[in-house]
Short mmCIF file of C-alpha atoms in Angstrom, two decimals:
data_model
loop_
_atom_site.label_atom_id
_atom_site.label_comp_id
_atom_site.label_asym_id
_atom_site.label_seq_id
_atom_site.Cartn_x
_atom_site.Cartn_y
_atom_site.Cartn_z
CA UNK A 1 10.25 -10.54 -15.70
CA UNK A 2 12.12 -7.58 -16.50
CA UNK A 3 11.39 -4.02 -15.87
CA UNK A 4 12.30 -0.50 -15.32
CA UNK A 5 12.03 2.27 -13.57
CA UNK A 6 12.39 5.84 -15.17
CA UNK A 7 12.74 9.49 -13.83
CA UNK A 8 11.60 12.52 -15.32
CA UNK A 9 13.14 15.97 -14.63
CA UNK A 10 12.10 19.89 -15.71
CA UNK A 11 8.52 18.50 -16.40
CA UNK A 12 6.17 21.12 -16.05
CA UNK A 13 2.75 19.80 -14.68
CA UNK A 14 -0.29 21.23 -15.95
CA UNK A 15 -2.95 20.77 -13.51
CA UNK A 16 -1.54 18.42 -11.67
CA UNK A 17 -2.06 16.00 -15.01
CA UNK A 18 0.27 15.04 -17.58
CA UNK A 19 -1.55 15.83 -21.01
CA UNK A 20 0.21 12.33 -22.41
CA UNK A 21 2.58 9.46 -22.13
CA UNK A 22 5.55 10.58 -20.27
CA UNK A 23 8.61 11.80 -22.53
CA UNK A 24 11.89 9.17 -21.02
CA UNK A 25 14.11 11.08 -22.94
CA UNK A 26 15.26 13.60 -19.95
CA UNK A 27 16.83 10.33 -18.75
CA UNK A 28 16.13 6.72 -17.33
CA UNK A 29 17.18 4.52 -14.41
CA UNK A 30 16.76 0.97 -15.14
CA UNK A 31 15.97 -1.13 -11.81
CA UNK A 32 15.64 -5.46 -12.51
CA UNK A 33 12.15 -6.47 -10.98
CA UNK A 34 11.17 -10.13 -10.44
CA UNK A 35 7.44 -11.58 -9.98
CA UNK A 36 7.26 -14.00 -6.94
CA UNK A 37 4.18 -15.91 -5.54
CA UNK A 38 2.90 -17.11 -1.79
CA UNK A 39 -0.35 -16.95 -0.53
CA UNK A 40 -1.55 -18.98 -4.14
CA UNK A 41 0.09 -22.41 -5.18
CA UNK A 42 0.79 -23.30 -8.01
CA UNK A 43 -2.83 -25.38 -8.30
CA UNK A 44 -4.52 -22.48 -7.84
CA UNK A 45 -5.19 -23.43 -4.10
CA UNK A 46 -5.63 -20.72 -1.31
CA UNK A 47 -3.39 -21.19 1.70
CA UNK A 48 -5.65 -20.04 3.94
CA UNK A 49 -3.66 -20.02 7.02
CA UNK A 50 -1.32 -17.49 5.32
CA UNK A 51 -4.07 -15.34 4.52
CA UNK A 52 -5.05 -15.54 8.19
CA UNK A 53 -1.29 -14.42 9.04
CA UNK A 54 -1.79 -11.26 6.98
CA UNK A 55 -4.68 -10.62 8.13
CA UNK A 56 -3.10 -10.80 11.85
CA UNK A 57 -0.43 -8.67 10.42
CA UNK A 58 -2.77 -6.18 9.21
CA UNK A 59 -5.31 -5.56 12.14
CA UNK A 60 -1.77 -5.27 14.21
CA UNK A 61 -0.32 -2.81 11.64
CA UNK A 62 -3.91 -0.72 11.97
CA UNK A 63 -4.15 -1.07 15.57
CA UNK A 64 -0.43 0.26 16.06
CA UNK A 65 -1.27 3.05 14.04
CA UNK A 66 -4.56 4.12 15.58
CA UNK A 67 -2.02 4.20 18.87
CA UNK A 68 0.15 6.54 17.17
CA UNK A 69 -2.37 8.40 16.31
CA UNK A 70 -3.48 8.70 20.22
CA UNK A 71 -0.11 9.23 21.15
CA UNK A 72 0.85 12.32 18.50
CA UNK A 73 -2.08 14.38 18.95
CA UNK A 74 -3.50 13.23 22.23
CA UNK A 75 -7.24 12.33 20.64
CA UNK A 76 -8.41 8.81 20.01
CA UNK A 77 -8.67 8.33 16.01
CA UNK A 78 -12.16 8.52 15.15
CA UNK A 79 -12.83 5.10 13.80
CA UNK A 80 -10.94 3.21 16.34
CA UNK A 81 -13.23 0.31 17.68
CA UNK A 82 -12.54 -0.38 21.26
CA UNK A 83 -11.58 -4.37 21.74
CA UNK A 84 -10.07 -4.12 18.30
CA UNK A 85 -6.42 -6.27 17.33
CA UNK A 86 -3.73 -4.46 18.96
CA UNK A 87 15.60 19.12 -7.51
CA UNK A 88 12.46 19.23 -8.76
CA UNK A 89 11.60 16.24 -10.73
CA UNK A 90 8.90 13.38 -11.01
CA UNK A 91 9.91 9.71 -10.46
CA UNK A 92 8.26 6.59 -12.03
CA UNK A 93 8.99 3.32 -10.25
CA UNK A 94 8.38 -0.04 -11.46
CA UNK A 95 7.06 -2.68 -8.76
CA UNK A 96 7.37 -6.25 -8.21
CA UNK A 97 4.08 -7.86 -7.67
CA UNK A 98 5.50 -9.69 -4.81
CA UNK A 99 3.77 -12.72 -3.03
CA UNK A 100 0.91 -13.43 -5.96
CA UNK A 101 -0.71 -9.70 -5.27
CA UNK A 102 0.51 -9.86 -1.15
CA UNK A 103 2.52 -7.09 -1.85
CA UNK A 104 4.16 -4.90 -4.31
CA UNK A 105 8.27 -3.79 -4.20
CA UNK A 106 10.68 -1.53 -5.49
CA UNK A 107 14.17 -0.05 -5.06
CA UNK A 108 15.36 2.78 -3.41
CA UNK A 109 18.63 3.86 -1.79
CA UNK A 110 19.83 4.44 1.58
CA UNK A 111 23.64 5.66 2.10
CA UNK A 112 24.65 3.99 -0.85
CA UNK A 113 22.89 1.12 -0.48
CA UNK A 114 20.39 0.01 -2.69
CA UNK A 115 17.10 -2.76 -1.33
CA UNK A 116 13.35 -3.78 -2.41
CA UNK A 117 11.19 -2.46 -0.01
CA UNK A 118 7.04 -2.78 0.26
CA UNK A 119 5.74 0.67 -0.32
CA UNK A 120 2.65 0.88 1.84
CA UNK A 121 -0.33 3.55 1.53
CA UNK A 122 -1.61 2.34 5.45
CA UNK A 123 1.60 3.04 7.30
CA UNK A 124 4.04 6.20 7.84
CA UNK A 125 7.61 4.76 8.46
CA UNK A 126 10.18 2.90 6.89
CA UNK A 127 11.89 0.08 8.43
CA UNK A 128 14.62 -2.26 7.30
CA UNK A 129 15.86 -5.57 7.93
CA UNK A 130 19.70 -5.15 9.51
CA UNK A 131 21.24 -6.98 6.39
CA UNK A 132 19.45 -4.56 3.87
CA UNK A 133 21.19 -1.33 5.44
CA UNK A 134 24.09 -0.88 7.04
CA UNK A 135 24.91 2.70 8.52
CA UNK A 136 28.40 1.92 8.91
CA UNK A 137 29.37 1.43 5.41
CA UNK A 138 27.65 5.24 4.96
CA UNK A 139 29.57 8.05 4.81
CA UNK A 140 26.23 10.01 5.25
CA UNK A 141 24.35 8.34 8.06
CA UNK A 142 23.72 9.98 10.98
CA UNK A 143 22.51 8.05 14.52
CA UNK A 144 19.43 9.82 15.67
CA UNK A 145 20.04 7.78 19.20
CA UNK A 146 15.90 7.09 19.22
CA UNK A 147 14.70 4.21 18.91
CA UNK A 148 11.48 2.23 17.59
CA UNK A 149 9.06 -0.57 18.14
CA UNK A 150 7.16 -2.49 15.38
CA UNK A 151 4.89 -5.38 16.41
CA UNK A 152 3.04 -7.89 13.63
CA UNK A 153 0.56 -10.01 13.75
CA UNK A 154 2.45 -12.95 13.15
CA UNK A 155 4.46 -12.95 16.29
CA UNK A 156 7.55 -11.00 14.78
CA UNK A 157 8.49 -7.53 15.77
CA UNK A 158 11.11 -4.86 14.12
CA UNK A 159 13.04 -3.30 16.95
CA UNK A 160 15.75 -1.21 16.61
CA UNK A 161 17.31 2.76 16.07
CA UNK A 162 16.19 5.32 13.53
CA UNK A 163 19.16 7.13 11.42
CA UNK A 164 19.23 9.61 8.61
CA UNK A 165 21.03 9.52 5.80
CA UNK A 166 21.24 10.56 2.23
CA UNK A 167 18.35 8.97 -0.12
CA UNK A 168 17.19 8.25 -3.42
CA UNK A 169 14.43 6.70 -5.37
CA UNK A 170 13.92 6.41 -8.98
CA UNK A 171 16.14 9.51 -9.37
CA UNK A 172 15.29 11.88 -6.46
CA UNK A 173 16.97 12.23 -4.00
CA UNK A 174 16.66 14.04 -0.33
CA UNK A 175 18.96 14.28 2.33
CA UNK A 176 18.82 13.41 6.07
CA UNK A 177 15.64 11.28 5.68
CA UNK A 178 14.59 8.93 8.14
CA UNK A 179 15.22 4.78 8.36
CA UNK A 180 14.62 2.34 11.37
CA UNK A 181 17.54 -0.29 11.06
CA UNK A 182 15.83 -3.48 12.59
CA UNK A 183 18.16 -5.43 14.92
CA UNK A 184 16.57 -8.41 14.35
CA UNK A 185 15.09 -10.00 10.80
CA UNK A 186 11.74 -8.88 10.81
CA UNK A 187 10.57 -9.86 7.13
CA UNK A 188 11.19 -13.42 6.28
CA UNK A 189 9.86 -15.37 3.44
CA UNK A 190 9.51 -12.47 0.43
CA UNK A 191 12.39 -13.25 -1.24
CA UNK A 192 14.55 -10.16 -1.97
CA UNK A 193 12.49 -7.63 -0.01
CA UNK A 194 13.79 -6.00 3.24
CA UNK A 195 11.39 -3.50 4.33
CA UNK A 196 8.37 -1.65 4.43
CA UNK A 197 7.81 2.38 3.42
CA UNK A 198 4.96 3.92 3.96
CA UNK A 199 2.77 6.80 2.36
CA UNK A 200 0.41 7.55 4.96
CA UNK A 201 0.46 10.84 6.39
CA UNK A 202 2.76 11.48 9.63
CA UNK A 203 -0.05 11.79 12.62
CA UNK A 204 -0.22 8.05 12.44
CA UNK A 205 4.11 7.38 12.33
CA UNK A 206 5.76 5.87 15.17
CA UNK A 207 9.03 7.85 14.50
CA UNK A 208 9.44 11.09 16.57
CA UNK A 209 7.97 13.84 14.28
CA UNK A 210 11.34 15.36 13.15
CA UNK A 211 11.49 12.20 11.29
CA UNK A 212 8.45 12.26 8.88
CA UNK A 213 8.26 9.74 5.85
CA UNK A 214 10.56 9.46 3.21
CA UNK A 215 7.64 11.31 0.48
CA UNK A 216 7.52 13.78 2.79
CA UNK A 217 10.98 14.35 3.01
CA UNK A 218 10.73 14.55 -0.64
CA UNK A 219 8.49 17.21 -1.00
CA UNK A 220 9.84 19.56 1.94
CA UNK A 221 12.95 19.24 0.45
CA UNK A 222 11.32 20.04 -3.40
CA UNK A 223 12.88 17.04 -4.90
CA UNK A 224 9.97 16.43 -6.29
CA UNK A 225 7.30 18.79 -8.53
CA UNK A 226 4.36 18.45 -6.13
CA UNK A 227 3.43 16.61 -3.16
CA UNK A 228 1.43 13.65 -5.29
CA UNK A 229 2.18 10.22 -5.99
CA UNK A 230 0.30 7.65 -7.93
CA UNK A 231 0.13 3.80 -7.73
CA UNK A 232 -1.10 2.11 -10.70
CA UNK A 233 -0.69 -1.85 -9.73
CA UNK A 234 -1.69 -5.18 -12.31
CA UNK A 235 -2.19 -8.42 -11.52
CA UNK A 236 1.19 -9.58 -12.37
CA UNK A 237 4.00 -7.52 -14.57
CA UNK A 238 3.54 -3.91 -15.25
CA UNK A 239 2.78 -1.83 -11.91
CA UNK A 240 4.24 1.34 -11.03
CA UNK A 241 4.55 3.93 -8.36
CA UNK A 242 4.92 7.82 -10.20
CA UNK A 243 6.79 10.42 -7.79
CA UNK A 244 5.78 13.66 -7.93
CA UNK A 245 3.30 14.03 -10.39
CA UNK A 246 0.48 11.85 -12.76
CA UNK A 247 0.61 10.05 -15.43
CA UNK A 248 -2.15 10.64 -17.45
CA UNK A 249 -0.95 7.71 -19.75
CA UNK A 250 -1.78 5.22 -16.78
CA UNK A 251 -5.27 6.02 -16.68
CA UNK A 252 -8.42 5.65 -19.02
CA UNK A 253 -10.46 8.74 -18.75
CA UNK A 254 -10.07 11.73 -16.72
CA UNK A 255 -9.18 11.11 -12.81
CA UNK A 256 -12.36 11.63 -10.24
CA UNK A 257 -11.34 13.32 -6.88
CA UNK A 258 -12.37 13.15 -3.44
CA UNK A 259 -10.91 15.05 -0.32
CA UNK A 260 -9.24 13.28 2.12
CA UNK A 261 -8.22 14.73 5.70
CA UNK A 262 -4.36 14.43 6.34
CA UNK A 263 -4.75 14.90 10.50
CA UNK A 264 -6.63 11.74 10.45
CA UNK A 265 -3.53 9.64 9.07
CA UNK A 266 -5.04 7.31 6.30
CA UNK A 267 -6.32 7.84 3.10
CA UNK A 268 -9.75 7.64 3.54
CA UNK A 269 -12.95 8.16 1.66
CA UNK A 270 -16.79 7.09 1.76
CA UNK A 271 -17.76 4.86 -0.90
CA UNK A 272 -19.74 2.18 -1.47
CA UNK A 273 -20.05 -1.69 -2.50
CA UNK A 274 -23.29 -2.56 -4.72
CA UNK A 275 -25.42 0.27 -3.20
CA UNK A 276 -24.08 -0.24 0.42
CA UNK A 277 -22.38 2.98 2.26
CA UNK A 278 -18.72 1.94 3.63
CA UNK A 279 -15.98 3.98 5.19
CA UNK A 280 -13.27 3.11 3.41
CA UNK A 281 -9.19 2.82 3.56
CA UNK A 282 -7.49 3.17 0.57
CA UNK A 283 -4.40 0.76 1.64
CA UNK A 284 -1.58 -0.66 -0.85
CA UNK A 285 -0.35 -2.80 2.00
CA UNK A 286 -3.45 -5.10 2.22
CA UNK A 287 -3.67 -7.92 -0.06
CA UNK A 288 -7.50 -8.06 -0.56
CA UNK A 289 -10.83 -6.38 0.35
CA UNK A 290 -11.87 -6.45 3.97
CA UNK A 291 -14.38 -5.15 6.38
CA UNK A 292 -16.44 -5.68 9.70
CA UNK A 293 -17.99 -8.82 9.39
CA UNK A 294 -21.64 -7.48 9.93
CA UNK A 295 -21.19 -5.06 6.85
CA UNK A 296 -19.56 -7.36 4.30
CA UNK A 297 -22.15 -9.60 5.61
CA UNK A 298 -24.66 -7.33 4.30
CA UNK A 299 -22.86 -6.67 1.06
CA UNK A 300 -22.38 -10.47 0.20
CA UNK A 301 -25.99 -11.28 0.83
CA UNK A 302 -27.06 -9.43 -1.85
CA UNK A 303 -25.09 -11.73 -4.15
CA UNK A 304 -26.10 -14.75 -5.56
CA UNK A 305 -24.29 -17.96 -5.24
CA UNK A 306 -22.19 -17.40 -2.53
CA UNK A 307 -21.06 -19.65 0.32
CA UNK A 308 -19.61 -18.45 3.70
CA UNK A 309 -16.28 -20.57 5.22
CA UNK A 310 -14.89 -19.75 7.95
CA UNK A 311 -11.07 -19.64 7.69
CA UNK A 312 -8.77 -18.71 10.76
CA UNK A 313 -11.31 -16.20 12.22
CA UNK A 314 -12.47 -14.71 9.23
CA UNK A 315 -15.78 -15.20 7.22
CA UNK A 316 -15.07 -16.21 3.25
CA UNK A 317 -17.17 -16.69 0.93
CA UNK A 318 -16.93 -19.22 -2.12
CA UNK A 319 -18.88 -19.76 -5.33
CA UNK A 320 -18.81 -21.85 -8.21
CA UNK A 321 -15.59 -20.50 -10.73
CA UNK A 322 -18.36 -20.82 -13.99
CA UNK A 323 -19.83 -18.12 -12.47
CA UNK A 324 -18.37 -14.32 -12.31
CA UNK A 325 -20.53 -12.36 -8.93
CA UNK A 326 -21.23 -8.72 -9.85
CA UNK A 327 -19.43 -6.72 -7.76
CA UNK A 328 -19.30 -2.80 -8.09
CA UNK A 329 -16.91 -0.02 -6.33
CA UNK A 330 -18.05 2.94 -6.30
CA UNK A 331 -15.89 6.07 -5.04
CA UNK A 332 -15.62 10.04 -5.80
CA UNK A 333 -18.03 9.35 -8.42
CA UNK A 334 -15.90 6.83 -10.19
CA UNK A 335 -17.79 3.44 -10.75
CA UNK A 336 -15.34 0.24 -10.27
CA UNK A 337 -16.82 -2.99 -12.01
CA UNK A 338 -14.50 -5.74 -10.36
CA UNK A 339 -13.27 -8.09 -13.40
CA UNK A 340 -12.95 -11.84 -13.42
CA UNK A 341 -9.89 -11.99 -11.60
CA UNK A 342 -10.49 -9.39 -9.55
CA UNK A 343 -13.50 -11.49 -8.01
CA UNK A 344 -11.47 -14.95 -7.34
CA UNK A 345 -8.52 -15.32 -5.28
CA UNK A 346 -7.63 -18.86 -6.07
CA UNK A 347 -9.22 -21.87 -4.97
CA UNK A 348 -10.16 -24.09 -1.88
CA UNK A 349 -10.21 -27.48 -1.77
CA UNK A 350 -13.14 -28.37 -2.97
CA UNK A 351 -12.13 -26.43 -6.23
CA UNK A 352 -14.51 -23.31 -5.61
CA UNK A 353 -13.77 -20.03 -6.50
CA UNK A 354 -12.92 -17.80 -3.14
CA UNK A 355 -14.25 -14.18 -3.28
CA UNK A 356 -11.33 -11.54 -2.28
CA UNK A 357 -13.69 -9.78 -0.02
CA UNK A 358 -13.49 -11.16 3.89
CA UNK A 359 -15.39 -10.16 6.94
CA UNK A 360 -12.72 -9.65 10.06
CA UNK A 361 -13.96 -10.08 13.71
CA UNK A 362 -12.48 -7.89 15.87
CA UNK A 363 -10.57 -5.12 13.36
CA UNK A 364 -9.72 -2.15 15.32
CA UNK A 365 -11.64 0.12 13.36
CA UNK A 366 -14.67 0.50 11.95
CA UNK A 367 -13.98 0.82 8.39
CA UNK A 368 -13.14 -0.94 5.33
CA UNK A 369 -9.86 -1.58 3.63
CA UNK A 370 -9.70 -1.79 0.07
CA UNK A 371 -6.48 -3.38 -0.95
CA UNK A 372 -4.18 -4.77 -3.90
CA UNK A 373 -8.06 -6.09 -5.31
CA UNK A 374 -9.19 -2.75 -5.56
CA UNK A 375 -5.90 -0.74 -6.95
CA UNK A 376 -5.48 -3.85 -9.76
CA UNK A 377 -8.59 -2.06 -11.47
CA UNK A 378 -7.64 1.18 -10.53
CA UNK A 379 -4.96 4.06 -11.38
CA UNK A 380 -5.31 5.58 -8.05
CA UNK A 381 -3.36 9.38 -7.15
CA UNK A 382 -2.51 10.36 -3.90
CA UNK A 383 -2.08 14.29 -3.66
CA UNK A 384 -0.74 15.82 -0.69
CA UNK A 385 -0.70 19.05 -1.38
CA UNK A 386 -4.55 19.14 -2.18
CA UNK A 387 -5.19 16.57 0.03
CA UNK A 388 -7.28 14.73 -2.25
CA UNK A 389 -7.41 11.23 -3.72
CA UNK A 390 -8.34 10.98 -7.85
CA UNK A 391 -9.10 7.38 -9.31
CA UNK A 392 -9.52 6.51 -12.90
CA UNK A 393 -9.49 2.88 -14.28
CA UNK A 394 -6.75 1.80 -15.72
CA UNK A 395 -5.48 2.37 -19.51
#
């Protein structure tokens, strides 16, 4: 599947809200995106065991960040559970629904050098595998002499030193923004992507704080019209990240917003599953929907016709595929109807439908995290300078 990415420049923003379908005619930047598959085979079957890797991954990825947290303000993070895991312009990027909805990639440019990378609404930095970027063959790069520490849940780790260098994405570029070059391989198995970027706010990086995130970098520099990005991401072809602005197009309706507090790291908001209350992460790195097992225990039992499993330490639930449960989002007023596929995640072996919401023993923080399931109904915006969240459903 081919796609591409476009950039915008000169817009002028109304509002923070496109009135229409954005105008390519200020100039495009074609990027080839391919479709790839993992956690799903090709009968439909779960691999569960994979599933329980991410979900390692994750609770390592949150628990790391919580640290950070600790460590760049000196206060424990609120929800942290104790015991838990350890020139101005607008860009529009097209993603690669990587890994059957695991994760979602695009291109961007380091020194010259141009990689897929995971672009990742729980996490602050962005790391590379060594082969994707090579400071030497930049003219631009510049050795910060610090270096950083990744751990996943899987066993691997990125390790390595954090340069600048020049950078561009989808048309925008910044200078001097900040990279960890892994020494070692750290993300095997996703075909062309190298690395992770994430959108989080800074009081959760591991980075020093005179390296904030590429976005931010961005918007300090005023590369970009305002501090706001939006991810609008389908099952399968068609997702995009928009830089610097919304695309009204994207969405159906008007968005709905919610404030969000940027010391706290994540984008988080209350919300609630059929009629129960949930603290809630708003996380583009997480494949599904997961929570404390006690609370998604008490959202699932008000479903009908669901079984529990347990699958490598988490509680699953199955159901027979004829049926479609009724399952119901609702945040910052916006009421999110999960659709058939957003309610089955492939198969078991028994041929039953799995339900993409899991209850996880021992997360490091008491909240929810509403992942790639969520965002697949969802045109969600992520505005910095407000420090706000808006959600529509999708066009």
């Amino acid at each position: 599947m081919k796609l591409s990415v476009q950039f915008v420049t000169g817009l002028l923003l109304a509002a923070g809200v496109l009135a229409g379908p954005i105008d390519s005619a200020a100039g495009t930047a074609p990027v080839a995106l391919e479709r790839r598959n993992l956690f799903i085979n090709a009968d439909d079957i779960l691999d569960f065991f994979a599933l329980g890797q991410h979900f390692k991954a994750q609770d390592t990825k949150f628990a790391a960040a919580l640290d950070n947290y600790e460590r760049n303000t000196g206060s424990v993070h609120p929800l942290k559970v104790e015991g838990g895991a350890q020139k101005r312009a607008t860009g529009d990027l097209g993603l690669t629904d990587i890994q059957n909805d695991q994760l979602y990639a695009g291109k961007l440019t380091f020194g010259g050098q141009t990689f897929a990378i995971d672009f990742d609404t729980g996490s602050a930095d962005t790391l590379a595998n060594p082969g994707a970027y090579n400071p030497s063959k930049s003219k631009t790069s510049k050795n910060t002499h610090a270096s950083f520490s990744a751990a996943y849940g899987d066993g691997t780790s990125a390790r390595g030193t954090i340069y600048t260098d020049s950078f561009s994405i989808a048309g925008l570029k910044a200078n001097n923004v900040a990279i960890g070059r892994s020494s070692n391989t750290f993300i095997t198995g996703e075909d062309s992507n190298q690395g992770i970027a994430g959108l989080s706010f800074p009081s959760i990086q591991t980075f020093p704080k005179q390296y904030p995130p590429f976005f931010q970098s961005l918007r300090d520099q005023k590369a970009v019209s305002q501090g706001v990005f939006q991810f609008t991401l389908k099952h399968g072809a068609g997702s995009s990240l928009f830089l610097g602005g919304v695309d009204a197009s994207k969405a159906k309706g008007s968005f709905k917003y919610t404030n969000v507090q940027p010391s706290l790291g994540f984008w988080i908001s209350k919300a609630t599953i059929n009629g129960k209350a949930i603290t809630a992460i708003v996380d583009s790195g997480s494949t599904i929907i997961s929570g404390p097992t006690s609370q998604v225990r008490s959202v699932v039992s008000t479903i009908p016709g669901l079984t529990p499993i347990y699958q490598q330490g988490s509680t699953m639930y199955v159901y027979n595929c004829a049926q479609t449960p009724s399952i119901t989002i609702s945040i910052a007023g916006l009421d999110v109807k999960l659709g058939k596929a957003q309610t089955r995640y492939g198969k078991d072996n028994l041929g039953r439908c799995v339900l993409p919401i899991v209850g996880q023993s021992g997360m490091p923080m008491n909240a929810w995290i509403l992942g790639d399931t969520f965002f697949q109904m969802t045109s969600i915006v992520f505005d910095m300078d407000k420090s706000r969240m808006g959600f529509a459903l999708q066009a």
